[in-house]
Tab-separated table of C-alpha atoms and ligand atoms in Angstrom:
chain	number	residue	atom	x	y	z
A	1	UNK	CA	101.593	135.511	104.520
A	2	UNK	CA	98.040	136.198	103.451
A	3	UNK	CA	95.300	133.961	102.186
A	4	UNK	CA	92.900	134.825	99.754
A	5	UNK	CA	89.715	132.736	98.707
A	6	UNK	CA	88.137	133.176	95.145
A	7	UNK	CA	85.067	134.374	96.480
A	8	UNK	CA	87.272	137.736	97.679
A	9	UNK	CA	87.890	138.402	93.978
A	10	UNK	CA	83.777	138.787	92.772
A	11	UNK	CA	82.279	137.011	89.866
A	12	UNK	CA	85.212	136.577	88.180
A	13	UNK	CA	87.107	134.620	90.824
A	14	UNK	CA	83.751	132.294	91.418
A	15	UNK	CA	84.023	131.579	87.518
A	16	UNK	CA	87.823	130.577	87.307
A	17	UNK	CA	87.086	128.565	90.758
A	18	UNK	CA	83.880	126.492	89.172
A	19	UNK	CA	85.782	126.327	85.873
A	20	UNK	CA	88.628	124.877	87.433
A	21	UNK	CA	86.741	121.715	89.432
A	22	UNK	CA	84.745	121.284	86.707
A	23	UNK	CA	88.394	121.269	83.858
A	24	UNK	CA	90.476	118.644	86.560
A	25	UNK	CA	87.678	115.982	87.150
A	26	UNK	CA	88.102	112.399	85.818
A	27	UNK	CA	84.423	112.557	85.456
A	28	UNK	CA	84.064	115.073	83.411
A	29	UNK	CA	86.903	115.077	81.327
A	30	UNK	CA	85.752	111.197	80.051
A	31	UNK	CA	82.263	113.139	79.350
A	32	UNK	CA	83.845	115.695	77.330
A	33	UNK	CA	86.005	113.408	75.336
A	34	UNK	CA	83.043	110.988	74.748
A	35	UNK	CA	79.914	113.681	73.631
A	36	UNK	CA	79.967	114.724	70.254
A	37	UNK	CA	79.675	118.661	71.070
A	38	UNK	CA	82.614	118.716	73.545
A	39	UNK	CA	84.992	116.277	71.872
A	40	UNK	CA	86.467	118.871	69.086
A	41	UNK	CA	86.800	120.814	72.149
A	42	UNK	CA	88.466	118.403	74.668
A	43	UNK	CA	90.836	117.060	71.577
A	44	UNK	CA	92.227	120.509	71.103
A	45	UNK	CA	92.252	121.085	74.732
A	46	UNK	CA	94.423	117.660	74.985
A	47	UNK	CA	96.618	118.872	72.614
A	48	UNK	CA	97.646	121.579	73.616
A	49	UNK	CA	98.546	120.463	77.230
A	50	UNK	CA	100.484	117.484	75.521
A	51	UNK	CA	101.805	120.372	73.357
A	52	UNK	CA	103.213	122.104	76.928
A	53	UNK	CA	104.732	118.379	78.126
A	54	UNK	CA	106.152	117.539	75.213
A	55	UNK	CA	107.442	120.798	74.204
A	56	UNK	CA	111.543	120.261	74.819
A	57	UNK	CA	111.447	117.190	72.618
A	58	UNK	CA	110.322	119.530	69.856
A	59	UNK	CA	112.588	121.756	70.158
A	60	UNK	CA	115.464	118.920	70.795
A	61	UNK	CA	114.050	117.740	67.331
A	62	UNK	CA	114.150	121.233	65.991
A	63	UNK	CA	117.834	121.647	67.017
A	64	UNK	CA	118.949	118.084	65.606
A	65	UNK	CA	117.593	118.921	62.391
A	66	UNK	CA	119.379	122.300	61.805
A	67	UNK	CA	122.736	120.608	63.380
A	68	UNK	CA	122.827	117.901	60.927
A	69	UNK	CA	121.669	120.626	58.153
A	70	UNK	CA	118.543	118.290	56.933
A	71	UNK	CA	116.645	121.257	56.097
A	72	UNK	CA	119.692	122.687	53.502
A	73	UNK	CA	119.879	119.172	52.206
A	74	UNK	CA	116.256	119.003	51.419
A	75	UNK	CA	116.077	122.169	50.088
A	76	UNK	CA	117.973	121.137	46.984
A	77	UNK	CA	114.999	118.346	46.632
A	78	UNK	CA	113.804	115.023	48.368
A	79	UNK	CA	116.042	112.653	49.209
A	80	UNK	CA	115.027	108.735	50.233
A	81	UNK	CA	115.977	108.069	53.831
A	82	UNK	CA	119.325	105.999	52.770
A	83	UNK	CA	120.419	109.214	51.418
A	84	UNK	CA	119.809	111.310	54.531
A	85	UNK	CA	121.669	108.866	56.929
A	86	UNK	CA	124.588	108.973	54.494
A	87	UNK	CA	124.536	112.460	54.525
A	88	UNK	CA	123.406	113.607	57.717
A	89	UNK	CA	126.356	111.531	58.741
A	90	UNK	CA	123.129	109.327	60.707
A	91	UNK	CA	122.640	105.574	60.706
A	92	UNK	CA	119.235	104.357	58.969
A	93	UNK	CA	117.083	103.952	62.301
A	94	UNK	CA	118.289	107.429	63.408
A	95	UNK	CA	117.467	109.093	59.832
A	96	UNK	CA	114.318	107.576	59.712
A	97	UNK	CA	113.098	108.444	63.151
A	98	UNK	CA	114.052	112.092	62.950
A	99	UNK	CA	112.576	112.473	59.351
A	100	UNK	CA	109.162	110.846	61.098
A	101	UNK	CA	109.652	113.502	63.688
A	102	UNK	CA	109.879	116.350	61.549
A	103	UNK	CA	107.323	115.139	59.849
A	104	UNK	CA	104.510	114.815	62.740
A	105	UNK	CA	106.107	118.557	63.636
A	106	UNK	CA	105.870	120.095	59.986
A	107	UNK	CA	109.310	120.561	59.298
A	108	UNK	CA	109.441	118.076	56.506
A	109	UNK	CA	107.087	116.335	54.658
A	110	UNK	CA	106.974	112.427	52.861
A	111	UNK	CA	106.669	112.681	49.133
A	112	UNK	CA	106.405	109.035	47.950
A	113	UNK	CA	108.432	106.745	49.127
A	114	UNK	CA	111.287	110.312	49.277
A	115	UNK	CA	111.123	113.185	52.288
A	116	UNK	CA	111.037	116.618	50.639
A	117	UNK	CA	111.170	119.817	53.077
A	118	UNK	CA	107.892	120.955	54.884
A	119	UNK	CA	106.312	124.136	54.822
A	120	UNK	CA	107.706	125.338	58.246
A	121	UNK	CA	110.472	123.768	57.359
A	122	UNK	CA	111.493	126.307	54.293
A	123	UNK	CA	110.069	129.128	56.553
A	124	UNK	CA	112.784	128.045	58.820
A	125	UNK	CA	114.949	127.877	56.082
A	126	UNK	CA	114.081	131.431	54.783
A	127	UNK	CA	115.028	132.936	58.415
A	128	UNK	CA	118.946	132.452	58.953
A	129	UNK	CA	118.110	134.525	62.462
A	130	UNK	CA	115.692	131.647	63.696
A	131	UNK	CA	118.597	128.780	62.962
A	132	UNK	CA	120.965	131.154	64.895
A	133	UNK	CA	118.710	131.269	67.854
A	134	UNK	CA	118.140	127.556	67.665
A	135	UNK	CA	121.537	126.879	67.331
A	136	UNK	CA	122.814	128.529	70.586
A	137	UNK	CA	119.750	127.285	72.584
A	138	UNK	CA	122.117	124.665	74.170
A	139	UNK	CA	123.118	127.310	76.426
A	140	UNK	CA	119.390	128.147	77.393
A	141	UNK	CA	118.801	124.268	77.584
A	142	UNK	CA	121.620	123.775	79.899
A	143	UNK	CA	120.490	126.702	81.874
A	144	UNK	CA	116.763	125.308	82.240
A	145	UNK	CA	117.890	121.435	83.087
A	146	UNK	CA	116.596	122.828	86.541
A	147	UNK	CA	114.104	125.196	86.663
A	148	UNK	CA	113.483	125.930	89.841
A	149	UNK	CA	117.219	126.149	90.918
A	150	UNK	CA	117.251	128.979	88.457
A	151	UNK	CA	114.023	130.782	89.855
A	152	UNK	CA	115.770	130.808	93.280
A	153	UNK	CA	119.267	131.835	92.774
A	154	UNK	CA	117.327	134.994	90.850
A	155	UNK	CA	118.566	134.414	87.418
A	156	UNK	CA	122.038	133.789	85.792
A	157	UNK	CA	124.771	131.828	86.651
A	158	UNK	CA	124.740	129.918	84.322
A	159	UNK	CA	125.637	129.343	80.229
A	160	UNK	CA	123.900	132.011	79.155
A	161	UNK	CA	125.114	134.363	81.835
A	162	UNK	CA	128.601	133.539	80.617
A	163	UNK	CA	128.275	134.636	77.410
A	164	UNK	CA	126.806	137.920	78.300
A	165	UNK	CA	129.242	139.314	81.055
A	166	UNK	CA	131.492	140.551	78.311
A	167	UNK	CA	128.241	143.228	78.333
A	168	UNK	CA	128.176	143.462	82.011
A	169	UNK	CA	131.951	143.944	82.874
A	170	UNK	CA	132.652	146.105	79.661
A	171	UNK	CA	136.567	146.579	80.930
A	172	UNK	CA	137.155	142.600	80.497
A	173	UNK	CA	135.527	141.761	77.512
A	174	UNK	CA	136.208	138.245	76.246
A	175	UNK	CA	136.804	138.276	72.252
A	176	UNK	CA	135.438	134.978	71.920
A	177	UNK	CA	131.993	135.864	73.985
A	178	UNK	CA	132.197	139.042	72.122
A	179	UNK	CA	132.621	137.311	68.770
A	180	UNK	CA	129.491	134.931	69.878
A	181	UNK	CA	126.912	137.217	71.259
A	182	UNK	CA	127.326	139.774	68.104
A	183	UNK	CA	127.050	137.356	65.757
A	184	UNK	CA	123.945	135.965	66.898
A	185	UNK	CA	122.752	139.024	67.727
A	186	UNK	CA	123.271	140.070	63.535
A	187	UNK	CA	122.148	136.771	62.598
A	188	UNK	CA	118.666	137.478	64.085
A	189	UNK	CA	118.632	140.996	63.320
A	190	UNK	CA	116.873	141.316	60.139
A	191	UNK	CA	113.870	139.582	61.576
A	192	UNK	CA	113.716	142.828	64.107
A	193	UNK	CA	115.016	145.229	61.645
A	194	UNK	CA	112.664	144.915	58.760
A	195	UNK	CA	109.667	145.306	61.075
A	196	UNK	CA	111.310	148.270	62.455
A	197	UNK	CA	111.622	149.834	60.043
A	198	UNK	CA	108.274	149.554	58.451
A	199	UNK	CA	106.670	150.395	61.755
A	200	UNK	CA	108.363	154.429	61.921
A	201	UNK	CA	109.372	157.139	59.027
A	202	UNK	CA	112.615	156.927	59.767
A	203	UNK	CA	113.017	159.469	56.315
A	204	UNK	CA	111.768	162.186	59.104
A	205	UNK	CA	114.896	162.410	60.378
A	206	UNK	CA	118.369	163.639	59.477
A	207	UNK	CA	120.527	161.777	62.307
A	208	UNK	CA	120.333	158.685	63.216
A	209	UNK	CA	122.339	157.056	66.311
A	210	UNK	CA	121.833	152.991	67.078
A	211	UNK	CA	122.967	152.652	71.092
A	212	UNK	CA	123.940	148.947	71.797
A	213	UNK	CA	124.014	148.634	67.971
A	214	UNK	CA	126.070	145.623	67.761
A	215	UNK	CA	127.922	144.476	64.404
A	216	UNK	CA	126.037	147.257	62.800
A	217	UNK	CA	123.128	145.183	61.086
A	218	UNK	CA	120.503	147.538	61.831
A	219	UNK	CA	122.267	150.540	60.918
A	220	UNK	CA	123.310	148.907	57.611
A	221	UNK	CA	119.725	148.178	56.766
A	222	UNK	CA	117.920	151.335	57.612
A	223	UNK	CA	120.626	153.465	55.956
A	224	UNK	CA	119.975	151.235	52.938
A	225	UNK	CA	116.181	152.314	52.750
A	226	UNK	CA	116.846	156.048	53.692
A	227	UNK	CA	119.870	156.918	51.914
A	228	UNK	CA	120.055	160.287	53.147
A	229	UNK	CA	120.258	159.424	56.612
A	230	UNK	CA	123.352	159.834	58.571
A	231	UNK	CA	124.164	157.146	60.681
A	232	UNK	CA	126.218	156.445	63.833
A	233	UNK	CA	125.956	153.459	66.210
A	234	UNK	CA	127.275	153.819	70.217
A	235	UNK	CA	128.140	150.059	71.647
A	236	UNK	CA	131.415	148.874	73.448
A	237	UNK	CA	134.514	149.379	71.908
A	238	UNK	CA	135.087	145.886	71.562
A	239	UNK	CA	131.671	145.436	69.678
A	240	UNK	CA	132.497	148.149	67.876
A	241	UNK	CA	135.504	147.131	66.495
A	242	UNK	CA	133.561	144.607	64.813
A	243	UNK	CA	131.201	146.558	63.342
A	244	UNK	CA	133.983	148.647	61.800
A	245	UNK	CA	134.992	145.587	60.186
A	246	UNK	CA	130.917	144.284	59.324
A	247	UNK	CA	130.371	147.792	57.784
A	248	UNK	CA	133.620	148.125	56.325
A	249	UNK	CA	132.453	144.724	54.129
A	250	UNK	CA	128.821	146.257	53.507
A	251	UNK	CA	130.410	149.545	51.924
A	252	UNK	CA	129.230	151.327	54.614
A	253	UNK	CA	131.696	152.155	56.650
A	254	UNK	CA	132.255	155.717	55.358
A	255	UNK	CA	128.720	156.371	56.064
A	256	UNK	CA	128.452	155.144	59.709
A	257	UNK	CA	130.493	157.328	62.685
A	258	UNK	CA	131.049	154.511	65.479
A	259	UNK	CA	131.189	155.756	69.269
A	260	UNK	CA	132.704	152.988	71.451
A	261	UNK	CA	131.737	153.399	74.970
A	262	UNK	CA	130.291	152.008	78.247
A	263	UNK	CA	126.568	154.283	78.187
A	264	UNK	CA	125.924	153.198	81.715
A	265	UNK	CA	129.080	155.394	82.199
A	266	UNK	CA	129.807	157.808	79.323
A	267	UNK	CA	127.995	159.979	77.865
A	268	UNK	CA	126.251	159.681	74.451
A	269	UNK	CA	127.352	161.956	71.397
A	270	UNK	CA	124.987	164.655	70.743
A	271	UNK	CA	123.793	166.256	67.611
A	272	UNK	CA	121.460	163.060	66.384
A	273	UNK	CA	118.049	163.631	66.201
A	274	UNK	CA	116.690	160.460	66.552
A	275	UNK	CA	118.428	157.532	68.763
A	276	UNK	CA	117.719	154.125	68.294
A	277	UNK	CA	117.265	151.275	70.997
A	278	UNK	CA	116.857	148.115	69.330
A	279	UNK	CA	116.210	144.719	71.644
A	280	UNK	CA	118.536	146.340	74.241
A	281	UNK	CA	116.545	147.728	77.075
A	282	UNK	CA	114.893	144.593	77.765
A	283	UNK	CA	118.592	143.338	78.452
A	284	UNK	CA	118.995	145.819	81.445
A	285	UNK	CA	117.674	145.282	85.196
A	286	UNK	CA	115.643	148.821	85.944
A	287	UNK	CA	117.756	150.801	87.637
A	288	UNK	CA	120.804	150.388	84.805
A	289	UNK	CA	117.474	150.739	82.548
A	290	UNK	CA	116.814	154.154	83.487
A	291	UNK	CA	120.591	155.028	83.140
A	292	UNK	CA	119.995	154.426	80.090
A	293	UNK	CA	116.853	156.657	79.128
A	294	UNK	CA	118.403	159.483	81.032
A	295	UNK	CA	121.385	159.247	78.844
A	296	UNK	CA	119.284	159.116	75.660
A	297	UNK	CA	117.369	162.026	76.964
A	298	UNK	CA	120.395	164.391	77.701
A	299	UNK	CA	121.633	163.607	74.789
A	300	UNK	CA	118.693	164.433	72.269
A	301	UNK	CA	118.111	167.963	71.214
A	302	UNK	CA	114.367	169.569	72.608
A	303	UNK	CA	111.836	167.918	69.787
A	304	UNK	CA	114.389	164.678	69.603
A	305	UNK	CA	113.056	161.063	69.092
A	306	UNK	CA	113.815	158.040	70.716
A	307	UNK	CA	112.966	154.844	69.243
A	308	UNK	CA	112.279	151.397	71.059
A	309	UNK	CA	111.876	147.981	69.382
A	310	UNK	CA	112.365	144.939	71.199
A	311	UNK	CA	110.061	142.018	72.325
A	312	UNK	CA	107.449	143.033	74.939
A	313	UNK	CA	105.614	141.480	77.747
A	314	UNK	CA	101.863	140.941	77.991
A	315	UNK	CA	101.440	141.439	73.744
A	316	UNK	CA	97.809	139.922	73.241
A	317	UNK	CA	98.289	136.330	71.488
A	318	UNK	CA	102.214	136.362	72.031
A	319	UNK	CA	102.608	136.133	75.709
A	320	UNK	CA	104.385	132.933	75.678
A	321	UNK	CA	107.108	134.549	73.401
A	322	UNK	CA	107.205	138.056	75.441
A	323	UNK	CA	106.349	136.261	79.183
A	324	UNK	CA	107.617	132.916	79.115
A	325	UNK	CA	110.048	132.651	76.080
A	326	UNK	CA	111.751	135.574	77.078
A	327	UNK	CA	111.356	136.279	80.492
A	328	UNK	CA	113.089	132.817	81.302
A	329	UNK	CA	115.750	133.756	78.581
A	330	UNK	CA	116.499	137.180	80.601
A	331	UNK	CA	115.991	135.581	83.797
A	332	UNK	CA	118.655	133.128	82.462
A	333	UNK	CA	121.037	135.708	81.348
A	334	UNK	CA	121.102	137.001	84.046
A	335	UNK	CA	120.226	141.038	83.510
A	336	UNK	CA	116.740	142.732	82.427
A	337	UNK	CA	113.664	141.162	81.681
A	338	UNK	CA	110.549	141.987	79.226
A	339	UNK	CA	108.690	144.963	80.009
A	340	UNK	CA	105.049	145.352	78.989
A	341	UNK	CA	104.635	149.194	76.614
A	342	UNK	CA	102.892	150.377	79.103
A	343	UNK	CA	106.117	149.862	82.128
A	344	UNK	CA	108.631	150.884	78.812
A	345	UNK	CA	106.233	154.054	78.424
A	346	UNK	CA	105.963	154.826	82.132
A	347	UNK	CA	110.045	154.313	82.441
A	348	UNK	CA	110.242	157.206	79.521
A	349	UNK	CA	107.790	159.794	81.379
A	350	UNK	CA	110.202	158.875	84.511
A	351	UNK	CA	113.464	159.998	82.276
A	352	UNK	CA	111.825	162.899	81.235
A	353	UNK	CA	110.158	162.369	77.661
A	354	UNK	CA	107.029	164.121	77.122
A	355	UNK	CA	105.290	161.977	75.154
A	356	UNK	CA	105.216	158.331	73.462
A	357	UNK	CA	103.332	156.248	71.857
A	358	UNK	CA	103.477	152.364	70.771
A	359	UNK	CA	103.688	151.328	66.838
A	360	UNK	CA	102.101	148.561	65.253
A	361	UNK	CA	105.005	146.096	63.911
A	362	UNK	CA	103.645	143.212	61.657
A	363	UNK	CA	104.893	140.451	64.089
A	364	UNK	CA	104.458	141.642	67.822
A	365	UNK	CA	105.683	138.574	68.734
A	366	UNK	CA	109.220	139.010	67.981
A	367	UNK	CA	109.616	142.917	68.070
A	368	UNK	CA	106.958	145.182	69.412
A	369	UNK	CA	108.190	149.427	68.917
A	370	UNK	CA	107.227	152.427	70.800
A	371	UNK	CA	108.080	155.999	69.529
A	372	UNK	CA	108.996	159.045	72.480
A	373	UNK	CA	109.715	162.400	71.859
A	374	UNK	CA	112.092	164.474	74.112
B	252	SAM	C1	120.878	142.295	72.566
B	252	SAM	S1	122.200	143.115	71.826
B	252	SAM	C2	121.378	143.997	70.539
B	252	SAM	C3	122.291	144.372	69.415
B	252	SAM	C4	121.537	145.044	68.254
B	252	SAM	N1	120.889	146.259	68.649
B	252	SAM	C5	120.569	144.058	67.655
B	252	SAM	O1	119.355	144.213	67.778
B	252	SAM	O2	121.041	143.094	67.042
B	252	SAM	C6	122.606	144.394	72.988
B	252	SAM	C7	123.789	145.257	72.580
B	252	SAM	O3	124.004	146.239	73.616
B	252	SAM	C8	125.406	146.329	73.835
B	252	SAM	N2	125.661	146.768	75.215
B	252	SAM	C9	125.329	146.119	76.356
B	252	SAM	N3	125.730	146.798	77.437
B	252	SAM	C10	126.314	147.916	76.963
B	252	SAM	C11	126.916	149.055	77.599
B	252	SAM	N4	126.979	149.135	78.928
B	252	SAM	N5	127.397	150.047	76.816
B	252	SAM	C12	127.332	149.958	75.462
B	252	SAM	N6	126.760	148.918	74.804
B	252	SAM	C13	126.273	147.917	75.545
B	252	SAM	C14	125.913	144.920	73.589
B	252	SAM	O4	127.308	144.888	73.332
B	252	SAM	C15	125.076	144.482	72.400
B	252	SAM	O5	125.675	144.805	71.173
């Protein structure tokens, strides 16, 4: 094992080591909070490390609010607290402390002597994908109860984990994981899908085949904005038998050729001039990674596009969504983890595309996209 001291890493490693005596003294962190220049400063500062501490309770507070539905029931208008505990199924003391909660968190807001929704509350609201998320985050919760157990078993074995393997033992699929992981997975699609879609000219195309496409969600929506687009979407058969069923309800059905296979194993169809990957590569460990992209590759004609939208690592202002967010969610699940654009782009040069390049998508922080060309 080999020690290094700040001083080996220049100016910059002197900085972060007289920053860092300077941040964790007593002494100075009374002066800070005291002196009018440096208290704004040391408030926010404070914050946001209570912020890191207290986080879980949020998001306990978060998930108790969207189990009990508070945020549908105040959508319809404010309601006194009486009314919430009758409805929310909550005695008094329990309404009124989780209405002060998601209060002091934004989720709701007091009107009067009433509780009407909040504005991140009817954001939430407006994003069935986000309740989805927050709804299965038991698993995740369950998974995290100790950290470091996790970080040194390497990942999975746990909750999560169980309700992927369907994805990593494609022979055995379980229905009922199967059922679960695709319907989460279209619940929180259109919060990918939209941004997506606005980030490429999909109308460039004639062909269009979604691998790992789940119940079909994303193919549904960007055959909906380019109507003369035809579609086809690769994913297990048992996945697939659901999206003949999803599409079947959209109308769509006709439109959309499905390909159930295993494309760690089978071959892809060919003739499609663009393929789609959307939030699936970052589910894949390397190696089964680059399966992947080689498949993708063989399968595109010379000139052929591949598309990549997922969540990425090391996005400037959303690394705690790409780095921490999900790399403990993949390191929970057991498979993949989040890959910065510029270890996605090197993986495609590796596979054999010639060139790529990444997109700008309106939220980074939930779906980042990079474009590659056979
Ligand atoms: C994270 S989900 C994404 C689904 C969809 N693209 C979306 O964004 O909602 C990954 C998808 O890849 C599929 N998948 C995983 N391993 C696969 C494999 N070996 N062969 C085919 N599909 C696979 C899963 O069944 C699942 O539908």
């Amino acid at each position: 094992m080999q020690s290094y001291k700040f001083s080996d890493h220049g100016w910059r490693g002197r900085w972060i080591a007289w920053r860092n005596g300077v941040l964790s003294s007593p002494a100075f962190q009374r002066f800070a909070s005291r002196f009018a220049l440096t208290r704004p400063v040391a408030r926010r500062r404070a914050r946001a490390l209570f912020d890191l501490v207290a986080g879980f309770t949020y998001s306990q507070i978060l998930a108790a609010c969207i189990e009990v539905k508070l945020l549908e029931l105040l959508a319809d208008g404010p309601l006194d607290t009486e009314t919430v505990a009758a409805r929310c199924m909550l005695p008094t003391h329990g309404a009124r402390c989780l209405l002060r909660a998601g209060a002091a968190l934004g989720l709701i807001q007091p009107l009067g002597t009433h509780w009407a929704l909040g504005a991140d509350g009817a954001a939430l609201l407006g994003n069935r994908g986000i309740a989805e998320m927050v709804a299965h985050h038991h698993l995740l919760y369950t998974d995290l109860a100790d950290p470091v157990a996790l970080l040194r078993r390497g990942g999975g074995g746990g909750a999560l984990s169980d309700l992927w393997r369907y994805a990593e033992s494609p022979g055995s699929g379980d229905p009922a994981a199967v059922t679960a992981y695709s319907a989460l997975m279209a619940a929180s699609q259109p919060l990918v899908a939209a941004q997506a879609i606005d980030s490429y000219k999909f109308h460039r195309h004639r062909r269009l085949l979604d691998v790992g496409g789940g119940e079909g969600a994303f193919v549904a929506t960007v055959g909906a904005r380019v109507p003369a687009l035809d579609l086809g979407l690769f994913d297990l058969p048992a996945v697939c038998a659901r999206a003949h069923v999803r599409l079947d309800q959209a109308g769509m059905s006709g439109r959309v050729t499905l390909h159930g296979g295993n494309f760690l194993v089978d071959a892809l169809p060919r003739g499609f001039d663009v393929i789609t990957l959307i939030r699936v590569l970052h589910d894949h460990d390397d190696g089964a990674a680059m399966v992947l992209l080689r498949a993708i590759h063989a399968a595109l004609p010379p000139g052929g596009t591949l598309f990549i939208a997922e969540p990425m690592a090391q996005t400037p202002g959303a690394q705690p969504a790409g780095d921490a967010y999900f790399g403990f969610y993949l390191l929970a699940m057991g498979s993949g983890r989040p890959r910065s654009p510029d270890q996605i782009r090197a993986m495609l040069r590796d596979a054999g595309f010639a060139r790529s390049r990444l997109l700008n998508t309106s939220v980074p922080l939930t779906a980042r996209a990079i474009v590659a060309t056979r």
